[in-house]
């Protein structure tokens, strides 16, 4: 556990030394504040469009941070050959994967806290209300979702040759799941033969990240909190998928030669 | 010599600039009232965005309960976006079942707890939340009349901002000078909010003329709007106490309306009032 936390600590330090987070945060804040300064029909109480755009930017920024951070972890260690002294500590390959995952996931969590604090400030300034329970559920589900994304990018970093190709594939896969993941069963219903079966298999195989993403609509439109039971189900579902992807990453990494 | 030539060229440039600038501005105004940046950058694709923003306003009106491109949307009546929560509650919303349907599997069932699944309409002033999307829609496609009428309806009714409604409708008229719908809505702003029956009556009259012109040109204008215009004219006549005009408008309305019995009773009442009226000296 010490090894895992030490590796995770290095990853978190790396994140706050890099400029990615700061640039994305400033961009998100700037766009949101610019949009907030626009007055529609002389009405100061209009807020939902602002919440919507701000949450969209937060989601995009967090996905960029999660995927780019996770995708470069192991390839960077291999390229700079620091992986050899690291594994000679002794640190097992499983611990390395786990440490990298935990570091990326915690770093994403810290970034989310900053982003959502800004979102909360914007919301409170317009709505004069702070639905803390809804915010907590939204941040938590967002973080769980990023856990799956980080695990996916770590698995990709072992399978694919370059971090750039891995990041691109991860972005495409996540965007596809968010956009169409929940509708694949409807599409499969309209298909015949093998194509329908394949789409059904994909539907049941993919992690349904759209659950977590769509929860932002409940915050934007003030629908109140999610039933705790289903919030718990989504949490366990996300953790199980992260665990599955990390196990796959460990299995792939265990047999992988580090010199090739 | 070169110096004099340079001065001459400079004078020519200045003269040409002062000649062409007003013409260019007029040409620009006549050909498109929308932001030239949008036109230059997006061309006709902005109409697609205008439709998207209008749909976004609709989605906001339903607090996020809205079909995606993968769902089969329920057939909505025109003017659905100007229906209040009370009107909505009176209706039978069986179509909600056809839009979402029953959960197809456990993933669908659990997933439904993370997005809005209840059909509601915004109320108590929250209708303002749809306005940014309507303004954007109008920016993208200034010829989309429904955008102006919908925004003006909420601005003049629940939000009590008749000046903003009028400003937006006049903006719509710049781009759609022949729109009978916009004139009708503008007339309502004057009749119901500004309590200026004379101006309202004139605007209704203008709306009626525009409708008839569109009908004569074979444009196939909306017959329901024609009834609405005449209905508003009757109300304005009643408010102004102009019984002759009220009778004429009621008789015109009788030709197209489906509720002929009610209208006939109103006509009889007006006729009785006219009969009781003392003869002019």
Coordinates of C-alpha atoms in Angstrom, one line a residue:
Chain A
X1 CA 0.0 0.0 0.0
X2 CA 3.0 2.3 0.7
X3 CA 4.3 1.7 -2.7
X4 CA 0.9 2.5 -4.3
X5 CA 0.5 5.7 -2.3
X6 CA 4.0 6.8 -3.1
X7 CA 3.5 6.3 -6.9
X8 CA 0.1 8.1 -6.6
X9 CA 1.7 11.0 -4.8
X10 CA 4.2 11.5 -7.6
X11 CA 1.4 11.5 -10.2
X12 CA -0.6 14.2 -8.2
X13 CA 2.6 16.3 -8.0
X14 CA 3.1 15.9 -11.7
X15 CA -0.4 17.2 -12.4
X16 CA -0.1 20.4 -10.4
X17 CA 3.3 21.1 -12.0
X18 CA 1.9 20.8 -15.5
X19 CA -0.1 23.6 -17.0
X20 CA -3.0 21.5 -18.5
X21 CA -5.3 22.0 -15.5
X22 CA -4.6 25.7 -15.1
X23 CA -5.2 26.4 -18.8
X24 CA -8.4 24.4 -18.9
X25 CA -9.7 26.0 -15.7
X26 CA -9.0 29.5 -16.9
X27 CA -10.6 28.8 -20.3
X28 CA -13.7 27.3 -18.5
X29 CA -13.9 30.3 -16.1
X30 CA -13.4 32.8 -18.9
X31 CA -16.0 31.4 -21.2
X32 CA -18.5 31.0 -18.4
X33 CA -17.9 34.6 -17.1
X34 CA -18.2 36.0 -20.6
X35 CA -21.5 34.2 -21.2
X36 CA -22.6 35.3 -17.8
X37 CA -22.0 38.9 -18.7
X38 CA -24.5 38.7 -21.6
X39 CA -28.0 39.9 -20.6
X40 CA -30.9 38.4 -22.4
X41 CA -34.1 40.6 -22.4
X42 CA -32.8 42.6 -19.5
X43 CA -33.3 39.7 -17.2
X44 CA -30.8 38.9 -14.5
X45 CA -32.4 35.8 -13.2
X46 CA -31.8 33.6 -16.2
X47 CA -29.3 31.0 -15.1
X48 CA -29.9 27.6 -16.6
X49 CA -28.1 28.2 -19.9
X50 CA -25.1 29.3 -17.9
X51 CA -25.1 26.2 -15.6
X52 CA -25.5 24.1 -18.7
X53 CA -22.6 25.6 -20.6
X54 CA -20.4 25.6 -17.4
X55 CA -21.1 21.9 -16.7
X56 CA -20.4 21.0 -20.4
X57 CA -17.0 22.8 -20.2
X58 CA -16.3 21.1 -16.9
X59 CA -17.0 17.7 -18.4
X60 CA -14.9 18.4 -21.4
X61 CA -12.0 19.7 -19.4
X62 CA -12.1 16.8 -16.9
X63 CA -12.1 14.3 -19.7
X64 CA -9.1 16.0 -21.3
X65 CA -7.3 16.0 -18.0
X66 CA -8.2 12.4 -17.2
X67 CA -7.4 10.9 -20.6
X68 CA -4.2 12.8 -21.3
X69 CA -2.8 12.3 -17.8
X70 CA -3.5 8.6 -17.7
X71 CA -2.5 7.9 -21.3
X72 CA 1.1 9.2 -20.8
X73 CA 1.9 7.7 -17.4
X74 CA 3.4 4.3 -18.4
X75 CA 4.7 5.2 -21.9
X76 CA 6.6 8.2 -20.3
X77 CA 8.1 5.9 -17.7
X78 CA 9.2 3.5 -20.4
X79 CA 10.5 6.1 -22.7
X80 CA 12.6 7.8 -20.0
X81 CA 13.6 4.3 -18.7
X82 CA 12.6 5.3 -15.1
X83 CA 10.4 2.2 -15.1
X84 CA 13.3 -0.1 -14.5
X85 CA 14.6 1.4 -11.2
X86 CA 10.9 1.8 -10.2
X87 CA 10.2 -1.9 -10.7
X88 CA 13.4 -2.8 -9.0
X89 CA 12.4 -1.1 -5.7
X90 CA 10.7 -3.7 -5.4
X91 CA 7.4 -2.5 -6.8
X92 CA 5.2 -5.1 -8.5
X93 CA 3.6 -4.4 -11.8
X94 CA 0.2 -4.5 -10.3
X95 CA 1.2 -2.0 -7.7
X96 CA 2.5 0.3 -10.4
X97 CA -0.8 0.1 -12.3
X98 CA -2.7 0.7 -9.1
X99 CA -0.5 3.6 -8.0
X100 CA -0.8 5.3 -11.4
X101 CA -4.6 4.8 -11.4
X102 CA -5.0 6.1 -7.9
X103 CA -2.8 9.1 -8.6
X104 CA -4.6 10.0 -11.8
X105 CA -8.0 9.5 -10.2
X106 CA -7.2 11.5 -7.1
X107 CA -5.7 14.3 -9.3
X108 CA -9.0 14.3 -11.3
X109 CA -10.9 14.5 -8.1
X110 CA -8.9 17.5 -6.9
X111 CA -9.4 19.2 -10.3
X112 CA -13.1 18.5 -10.0
X113 CA -13.3 20.1 -6.6
X114 CA -11.9 23.3 -8.0
X115 CA -14.1 23.2 -11.1
X116 CA -17.3 22.5 -9.1
X117 CA -16.4 25.2 -6.5
X118 CA -16.4 27.7 -9.4
X119 CA -19.6 26.2 -10.7
X120 CA -21.2 26.5 -7.2
X121 CA -20.1 30.2 -7.0
X122 CA -21.6 31.0 -10.4
X123 CA -24.9 29.2 -9.5
X124 CA -25.1 30.9 -6.0
X125 CA -24.5 34.3 -7.5
X126 CA -27.5 34.0 -9.8
X127 CA -29.9 31.6 -8.0
X128 CA -29.0 32.5 -4.4
X129 CA -29.2 28.9 -3.6
X130 CA -26.7 26.1 -3.1
X131 CA -28.3 22.6 -3.4
X132 CA -25.4 20.9 -1.7
X133 CA -26.8 17.3 -1.8
X134 CA -27.4 17.5 -5.6
X135 CA -23.9 19.1 -6.1
X136 CA -22.3 16.3 -4.0
X137 CA -24.1 13.6 -6.0
X138 CA -23.1 15.2 -9.3
X139 CA -19.4 15.6 -8.3
X140 CA -19.3 12.1 -6.9
X141 CA -20.8 10.5 -10.0
X142 CA -18.6 12.6 -12.2
X143 CA -15.6 11.4 -10.3
X144 CA -16.7 7.7 -10.5
X145 CA -17.1 8.2 -14.2
X146 CA -13.6 9.6 -14.5
X147 CA -12.3 6.6 -12.6
X148 CA -13.6 4.3 -15.4
X149 CA -12.1 6.7 -18.0
X150 CA -8.7 6.7 -16.3
X151 CA -8.7 2.9 -16.1
X152 CA -9.6 2.7 -19.8
X153 CA -6.8 5.1 -20.7
X154 CA -4.3 3.1 -18.6
X155 CA -5.3 -0.1 -20.3
X156 CA -5.0 1.7 -23.7
X157 CA -1.5 2.9 -22.7
X158 CA -0.4 -0.7 -22.5
X159 CA -2.1 -2.0 -25.6
X160 CA -1.5 0.9 -28.0
X161 CA 2.0 2.0 -29.1
X162 CA 1.8 5.8 -28.7
X163 CA 0.1 8.0 -26.0
X164 CA -1.4 10.2 -28.8
X165 CA -3.1 7.3 -30.5
X166 CA -4.3 5.9 -27.2
X167 CA -5.7 9.3 -26.2
X168 CA -7.5 9.7 -29.5
X169 CA -9.0 6.3 -29.3
X170 CA -10.1 6.9 -25.7
X171 CA -11.7 10.2 -26.6
X172 CA -13.6 8.7 -29.5
X173 CA -14.8 5.7 -27.4
X174 CA -15.9 7.9 -24.5
X175 CA -17.7 10.4 -26.8
X176 CA -19.4 7.5 -28.5
X177 CA -20.6 6.0 -25.2
X178 CA -21.8 9.4 -23.9
X179 CA -23.6 10.2 -27.1
X180 CA -25.0 6.8 -28.2
X181 CA -24.2 4.3 -25.5
X182 CA -27.7 4.2 -23.9
X183 CA -29.4 4.0 -27.3
X184 CA -27.6 1.0 -28.7
X185 CA -30.3 -1.4 -27.6
X186 CA -32.9 0.6 -29.6
X187 CA -30.6 0.6 -32.6
X188 CA -30.0 -3.2 -32.2
X189 CA -33.8 -3.7 -32.2
X190 CA -34.0 -2.2 -35.7
X191 CA -31.2 -4.4 -37.0
X192 CA -31.5 -7.9 -38.3
X193 CA -29.2 -10.9 -38.1
X194 CA -25.6 -10.7 -37.0
X195 CA -25.3 -6.9 -37.0
X196 CA -28.1 -6.7 -34.4
X197 CA -26.4 -9.3 -32.2
X198 CA -23.1 -7.5 -32.4
X199 CA -24.7 -4.2 -31.4
X200 CA -26.4 -5.9 -28.5
X201 CA -23.1 -7.4 -27.3
X202 CA -21.5 -4.0 -27.5
X203 CA -24.4 -2.5 -25.5
X204 CA -23.9 -4.9 -22.7
X205 CA -20.1 -4.8 -22.7
X206 CA -19.5 -1.1 -22.7
X207 CA -19.5 0.9 -19.4
X208 CA -22.6 3.1 -19.5
X209 CA -20.9 6.4 -18.8
X210 CA -24.0 8.2 -20.1
X211 CA -25.6 7.6 -16.7
X212 CA -23.1 9.8 -15.0
X213 CA -23.1 12.4 -17.8
X214 CA -26.8 12.8 -18.0
X215 CA -27.1 13.4 -14.3
X216 CA -26.0 17.0 -15.0
X217 CA -29.4 17.6 -16.5
X218 CA -30.9 17.1 -13.1
X219 CA -28.6 19.8 -11.6
X220 CA -29.2 22.2 -14.5
X221 CA -33.0 21.9 -14.4
X222 CA -33.2 21.8 -10.6
X223 CA -34.8 18.3 -10.4
X224 CA -33.5 17.6 -6.9
X225 CA -31.4 14.8 -5.7
X226 CA -31.1 11.3 -7.2
X227 CA -32.5 8.4 -5.2
X228 CA -29.6 7.2 -3.0
X229 CA -30.2 3.6 -3.9
X230 CA -29.5 4.3 -7.6
X231 CA -26.7 6.6 -6.7
X232 CA -25.1 3.7 -4.9
X233 CA -25.8 1.3 -7.8
X234 CA -24.0 3.7 -10.2
X235 CA -21.1 4.0 -7.7
X236 CA -20.7 0.2 -7.5
X237 CA -21.2 -0.2 -11.2
X238 CA -18.4 2.4 -11.9
X239 CA -16.0 0.9 -9.4
X240 CA -16.6 -2.6 -10.8
X241 CA -15.8 -1.4 -14.3
X242 CA -12.7 0.4 -13.1
X243 CA -11.6 -2.8 -11.3
X244 CA -12.3 -4.9 -14.4
X245 CA -10.3 -2.5 -16.7
X246 CA -7.5 -2.3 -14.2
X247 CA -7.3 -6.1 -13.9
X248 CA -7.2 -6.3 -17.7
X249 CA -4.4 -3.6 -17.7
X250 CA -2.5 -5.6 -15.1
X251 CA -2.9 -8.8 -17.1
X252 CA -1.7 -7.2 -20.3
X253 CA 1.2 -5.4 -18.5
X254 CA 2.3 -8.5 -16.7
X255 CA 3.3 -10.2 -19.9
X256 CA 4.5 -7.1 -21.7
X257 CA 8.3 -6.8 -22.3
X258 CA 9.5 -3.4 -21.2
X259 CA 12.4 -3.2 -23.5
X260 CA 10.5 -3.6 -26.8
Chain B
X1 CA 4.9 66.3 -59.7
X2 CA 4.8 63.1 -57.6
X3 CA 3.8 65.0 -54.6
X4 CA 0.8 66.6 -56.4
X5 CA -0.2 63.2 -57.8
X6 CA -0.1 61.7 -54.3
X7 CA -2.3 64.4 -53.0
X8 CA -4.7 64.0 -55.9
X9 CA -4.9 60.3 -55.3
X10 CA -5.5 60.8 -51.6
X11 CA -8.4 63.3 -52.4
X12 CA -9.8 60.8 -54.9
X13 CA -9.7 58.0 -52.3
X14 CA -11.4 60.1 -49.6
X15 CA -14.1 61.2 -52.1
X16 CA -14.8 57.6 -53.2
X17 CA -14.9 56.5 -49.5
X18 CA -17.5 59.1 -48.6
X19 CA -19.5 58.3 -51.7
X20 CA -19.6 54.5 -51.3
X21 CA -19.8 54.1 -47.5
X22 CA -23.4 55.2 -47.1
X23 CA -24.4 53.1 -50.2
X24 CA -22.6 50.1 -48.7
X25 CA -24.3 50.5 -45.4
X26 CA -27.7 50.8 -47.0
X27 CA -27.1 47.7 -49.2
X28 CA -26.0 45.8 -46.2
X29 CA -29.1 46.8 -44.2
X30 CA -31.4 46.0 -47.1
X31 CA -30.0 42.6 -47.9
X32 CA -29.8 41.1 -44.5
X33 CA -30.7 42.4 -41.1
X34 CA -28.9 39.7 -39.2
X35 CA -25.3 39.9 -37.9
X36 CA -23.0 39.9 -40.9
X37 CA -20.4 37.9 -39.0
X38 CA -22.9 35.0 -38.7
X39 CA -23.8 35.3 -42.4
X40 CA -20.2 35.5 -43.5
X41 CA -19.0 32.6 -41.3
X42 CA -21.9 30.2 -41.4
X43 CA -23.9 30.9 -44.5
X44 CA -27.2 29.0 -44.8
X45 CA -26.0 26.5 -42.1
X46 CA -27.1 29.0 -39.5
X47 CA -30.7 28.0 -40.2
X48 CA -29.9 24.5 -39.0
X49 CA -28.4 26.0 -35.8
X50 CA -31.5 28.2 -35.4
X51 CA -33.7 25.1 -35.4
X52 CA -31.3 23.4 -32.9
X53 CA -31.5 26.4 -30.6
X54 CA -35.3 26.5 -30.9
X55 CA -35.4 22.8 -30.0
X56 CA -33.1 23.6 -27.1
X57 CA -35.6 26.2 -25.9
X58 CA -38.3 23.5 -26.1
X59 CA -36.1 21.1 -24.1
X60 CA -35.6 23.8 -21.4
X61 CA -39.3 24.4 -21.4
X62 CA -39.7 20.7 -20.5
X63 CA -36.9 21.0 -17.9
X64 CA -34.7 18.5 -19.9
X65 CA -37.4 16.0 -20.6
X66 CA -36.9 15.9 -24.3
X67 CA -36.4 13.2 -27.0
X68 CA -32.9 12.7 -28.4
X69 CA -32.3 12.0 -32.1
X70 CA -32.5 8.3 -31.2
X71 CA -36.0 8.6 -29.8
X72 CA -39.2 8.8 -31.7
X73 CA -40.6 12.2 -30.8
X74 CA -44.2 12.5 -29.9
X75 CA -46.3 14.6 -32.3
X76 CA -46.5 18.1 -30.6
X77 CA -49.1 20.6 -31.6
X78 CA -48.0 23.9 -33.1
X79 CA -47.7 26.5 -30.3
X80 CA -46.8 23.8 -27.8
X81 CA -44.1 26.0 -26.5
X82 CA -46.6 28.6 -25.4
X83 CA -48.7 26.2 -23.4
X84 CA -48.8 26.9 -19.6
X85 CA -48.5 24.2 -16.9
X86 CA -52.2 24.4 -16.2
X87 CA -53.2 23.9 -19.8
X88 CA -50.7 21.0 -19.9
X89 CA -52.2 19.4 -16.8
X90 CA -55.6 19.4 -18.4
X91 CA -54.4 17.4 -21.4
X92 CA -54.1 13.6 -21.7
X93 CA -50.4 12.9 -22.0
X94 CA -50.5 9.4 -23.2
X95 CA -47.7 10.2 -25.7
X96 CA -45.2 10.2 -22.8
X97 CA -45.4 6.4 -22.8
X98 CA -44.6 6.4 -26.5
X99 CA -41.6 8.7 -26.2
X100 CA -39.8 6.8 -23.4
X101 CA -41.6 3.5 -23.5
X102 CA -41.1 0.9 -20.9
X103 CA -37.5 0.2 -19.8
X104 CA -36.0 -2.3 -22.3
X105 CA -33.6 -3.8 -19.8
X106 CA -31.9 -3.2 -16.4
X107 CA -29.4 -0.7 -17.9
X108 CA -32.3 1.4 -19.2
X109 CA -34.2 1.0 -16.0
X110 CA -31.3 2.2 -13.8
X111 CA -30.3 4.9 -16.3
X112 CA -33.7 6.5 -16.0
X113 CA -32.9 7.7 -12.5
X114 CA -30.2 10.0 -13.9
X115 CA -32.2 12.1 -16.3
X116 CA -35.6 13.9 -16.3
X117 CA -38.4 11.4 -17.0
X118 CA -41.4 13.4 -16.1
X119 CA -43.3 15.7 -18.6
X120 CA -43.6 19.1 -17.0
X121 CA -43.7 22.7 -18.3
X122 CA -41.8 25.6 -16.8
X123 CA -44.0 27.9 -14.7
X124 CA -43.9 30.7 -12.1
X125 CA -41.6 32.9 -14.2
X126 CA -39.1 30.1 -14.8
X127 CA -40.2 30.4 -18.5
X128 CA -37.4 33.0 -18.7
X129 CA -34.9 30.2 -19.0
X130 CA -35.9 29.5 -22.6
X131 CA -35.3 33.1 -23.7
X132 CA -31.5 32.9 -24.3
X133 CA -32.0 30.0 -26.8
X134 CA -34.8 31.9 -28.5
X135 CA -32.6 35.0 -28.9
X136 CA -29.8 32.9 -30.3
X137 CA -32.2 31.2 -32.7
X138 CA -33.4 34.6 -33.9
X139 CA -29.8 35.7 -34.4
X140 CA -29.1 32.6 -36.4
X141 CA -32.2 32.8 -38.5
X142 CA -34.0 36.1 -38.4
X143 CA -36.7 34.8 -40.7
X144 CA -37.9 32.2 -38.2
X145 CA -41.2 33.8 -37.2
X146 CA -42.1 31.3 -34.5
X147 CA -39.1 32.3 -32.5
X148 CA -40.3 35.9 -32.1
X149 CA -43.9 35.0 -31.4
X150 CA -43.0 32.4 -28.7
X151 CA -40.5 34.7 -26.9
X152 CA -42.9 37.7 -27.1
X153 CA -45.7 35.5 -25.7
X154 CA -43.8 34.7 -22.5
X155 CA -42.3 38.2 -22.2
X156 CA -45.7 39.8 -22.3
X157 CA -47.7 37.3 -20.2
X158 CA -45.8 35.6 -17.3
X159 CA -42.7 37.7 -17.3
X160 CA -44.5 41.0 -17.6
X161 CA -42.0 42.6 -19.9
X162 CA -44.1 44.1 -22.7
X163 CA -41.4 46.6 -23.7
X164 CA -38.9 43.8 -24.3
X165 CA -41.6 41.8 -26.2
X166 CA -42.3 44.8 -28.4
X167 CA -38.5 45.4 -29.0
X168 CA -38.1 41.7 -30.0
X169 CA -41.2 41.7 -32.2
X170 CA -40.1 44.9 -34.0
X171 CA -36.7 43.2 -34.5
X172 CA -38.6 40.3 -36.1
X173 CA -40.6 42.8 -38.3
X174 CA -37.4 44.2 -39.7
X175 CA -36.6 40.8 -41.1
X176 CA -40.2 39.7 -41.8
X177 CA -42.2 42.8 -42.8
X178 CA -45.1 40.7 -44.1
X179 CA -45.6 38.5 -41.1
X180 CA -49.2 38.6 -40.0
X181 CA -48.3 36.5 -36.9
X182 CA -45.8 39.1 -35.6
X183 CA -48.3 42.0 -36.2
X184 CA -51.0 39.9 -34.3
X185 CA -48.6 39.4 -31.3
X186 CA -47.6 43.1 -31.4
X187 CA -51.3 44.0 -31.3
X188 CA -51.7 41.8 -28.3
X189 CA -48.8 43.6 -26.5
X190 CA -50.7 46.9 -27.0
X191 CA -54.1 45.5 -26.2
X192 CA -53.4 43.4 -23.1
X193 CA -50.3 45.0 -21.7
X194 CA -50.2 48.6 -22.8
X195 CA -54.0 49.0 -22.8
X196 CA -53.9 51.0 -26.0
X197 CA -56.9 49.7 -27.9
X198 CA -56.6 52.1 -30.8
X199 CA -53.0 51.1 -31.6
X200 CA -53.9 47.4 -31.0
X201 CA -56.9 47.6 -33.4
X202 CA -54.7 49.1 -36.1
X203 CA -52.1 46.4 -35.7
X204 CA -54.7 43.7 -35.9
X205 CA -56.1 45.4 -39.0
X206 CA -52.6 45.3 -40.5
X207 CA -52.2 41.7 -39.5
X208 CA -55.5 40.9 -41.2
X209 CA -54.4 42.7 -44.4
X210 CA -51.1 40.8 -44.4
X211 CA -53.0 37.5 -44.0
X212 CA -55.3 38.3 -46.8
X213 CA -52.4 39.4 -49.0
X214 CA -50.6 36.1 -48.3
X215 CA -53.8 34.2 -49.0
X216 CA -54.3 36.0 -52.3
X217 CA -50.7 35.3 -53.3
X218 CA -51.4 31.6 -52.7
X219 CA -49.0 31.5 -49.7
X220 CA -51.4 29.2 -47.8
X221 CA -51.5 31.2 -44.6
X222 CA -52.6 29.5 -41.3
X223 CA -56.4 29.5 -41.1
X224 CA -56.3 29.2 -37.3
X225 CA -54.3 32.5 -37.1
X226 CA -57.0 34.2 -39.3
X227 CA -59.6 33.2 -36.6
X228 CA -57.3 34.5 -33.9
X229 CA -56.9 37.8 -35.6
X230 CA -60.6 38.3 -36.0
X231 CA -61.2 37.1 -32.4
X232 CA -58.8 39.7 -31.1
X233 CA -60.4 42.4 -33.3
X234 CA -63.8 41.6 -31.8
X235 CA -62.3 42.0 -28.3
X236 CA -60.7 45.3 -29.3
X237 CA -64.0 46.5 -30.8
X238 CA -65.9 45.5 -27.6
X239 CA -63.3 47.3 -25.5
X240 CA -63.6 50.5 -27.7
X241 CA -67.4 50.2 -27.6
X242 CA -67.6 50.2 -31.4
X243 CA -70.7 48.1 -31.9
X244 CA -70.9 48.5 -35.7
X245 CA -67.3 47.3 -36.2
X246 CA -67.8 44.6 -33.6
X247 CA -70.8 43.3 -35.6
X248 CA -68.9 43.4 -38.9
X249 CA -66.0 41.5 -37.4
X250 CA -68.2 38.9 -35.7
X251 CA -70.0 38.3 -39.0
X252 CA -66.6 37.8 -40.7
X253 CA -65.5 35.5 -37.9
X254 CA -68.8 33.5 -38.2
X255 CA -67.8 32.5 -41.8
X256 CA -64.6 30.7 -40.7
X257 CA -65.2 29.6 -37.1
X258 CA -66.4 26.2 -36.0
X259 CA -68.3 27.4 -32.9
X260 CA -71.0 29.0 -34.9
X261 CA -73.7 28.8 -32.2
X262 CA -71.8 30.8 -29.7
X263 CA -70.9 33.4 -32.3
X264 CA -74.5 33.6 -33.5
X265 CA -75.6 34.4 -29.9
X266 CA -72.9 37.1 -29.7
X267 CA -74.1 38.6 -33.0
X268 CA -77.7 38.6 -31.7
X269 CA -76.6 40.4 -28.5
X270 CA -74.7 43.0 -30.5
X271 CA -77.7 43.5 -32.8
X272 CA -80.0 43.9 -29.8
X273 CA -77.6 46.5 -28.3
X274 CA -77.6 48.3 -31.6
X275 CA -81.4 48.3 -31.7
X276 CA -81.5 49.8 -28.2
X277 CA -79.1 52.5 -29.1
X278 CA -80.7 55.9 -29.6
X279 CA -80.6 57.2 -33.2
X280 CA -78.0 59.8 -34.0
X281 CA -79.2 63.4 -34.1

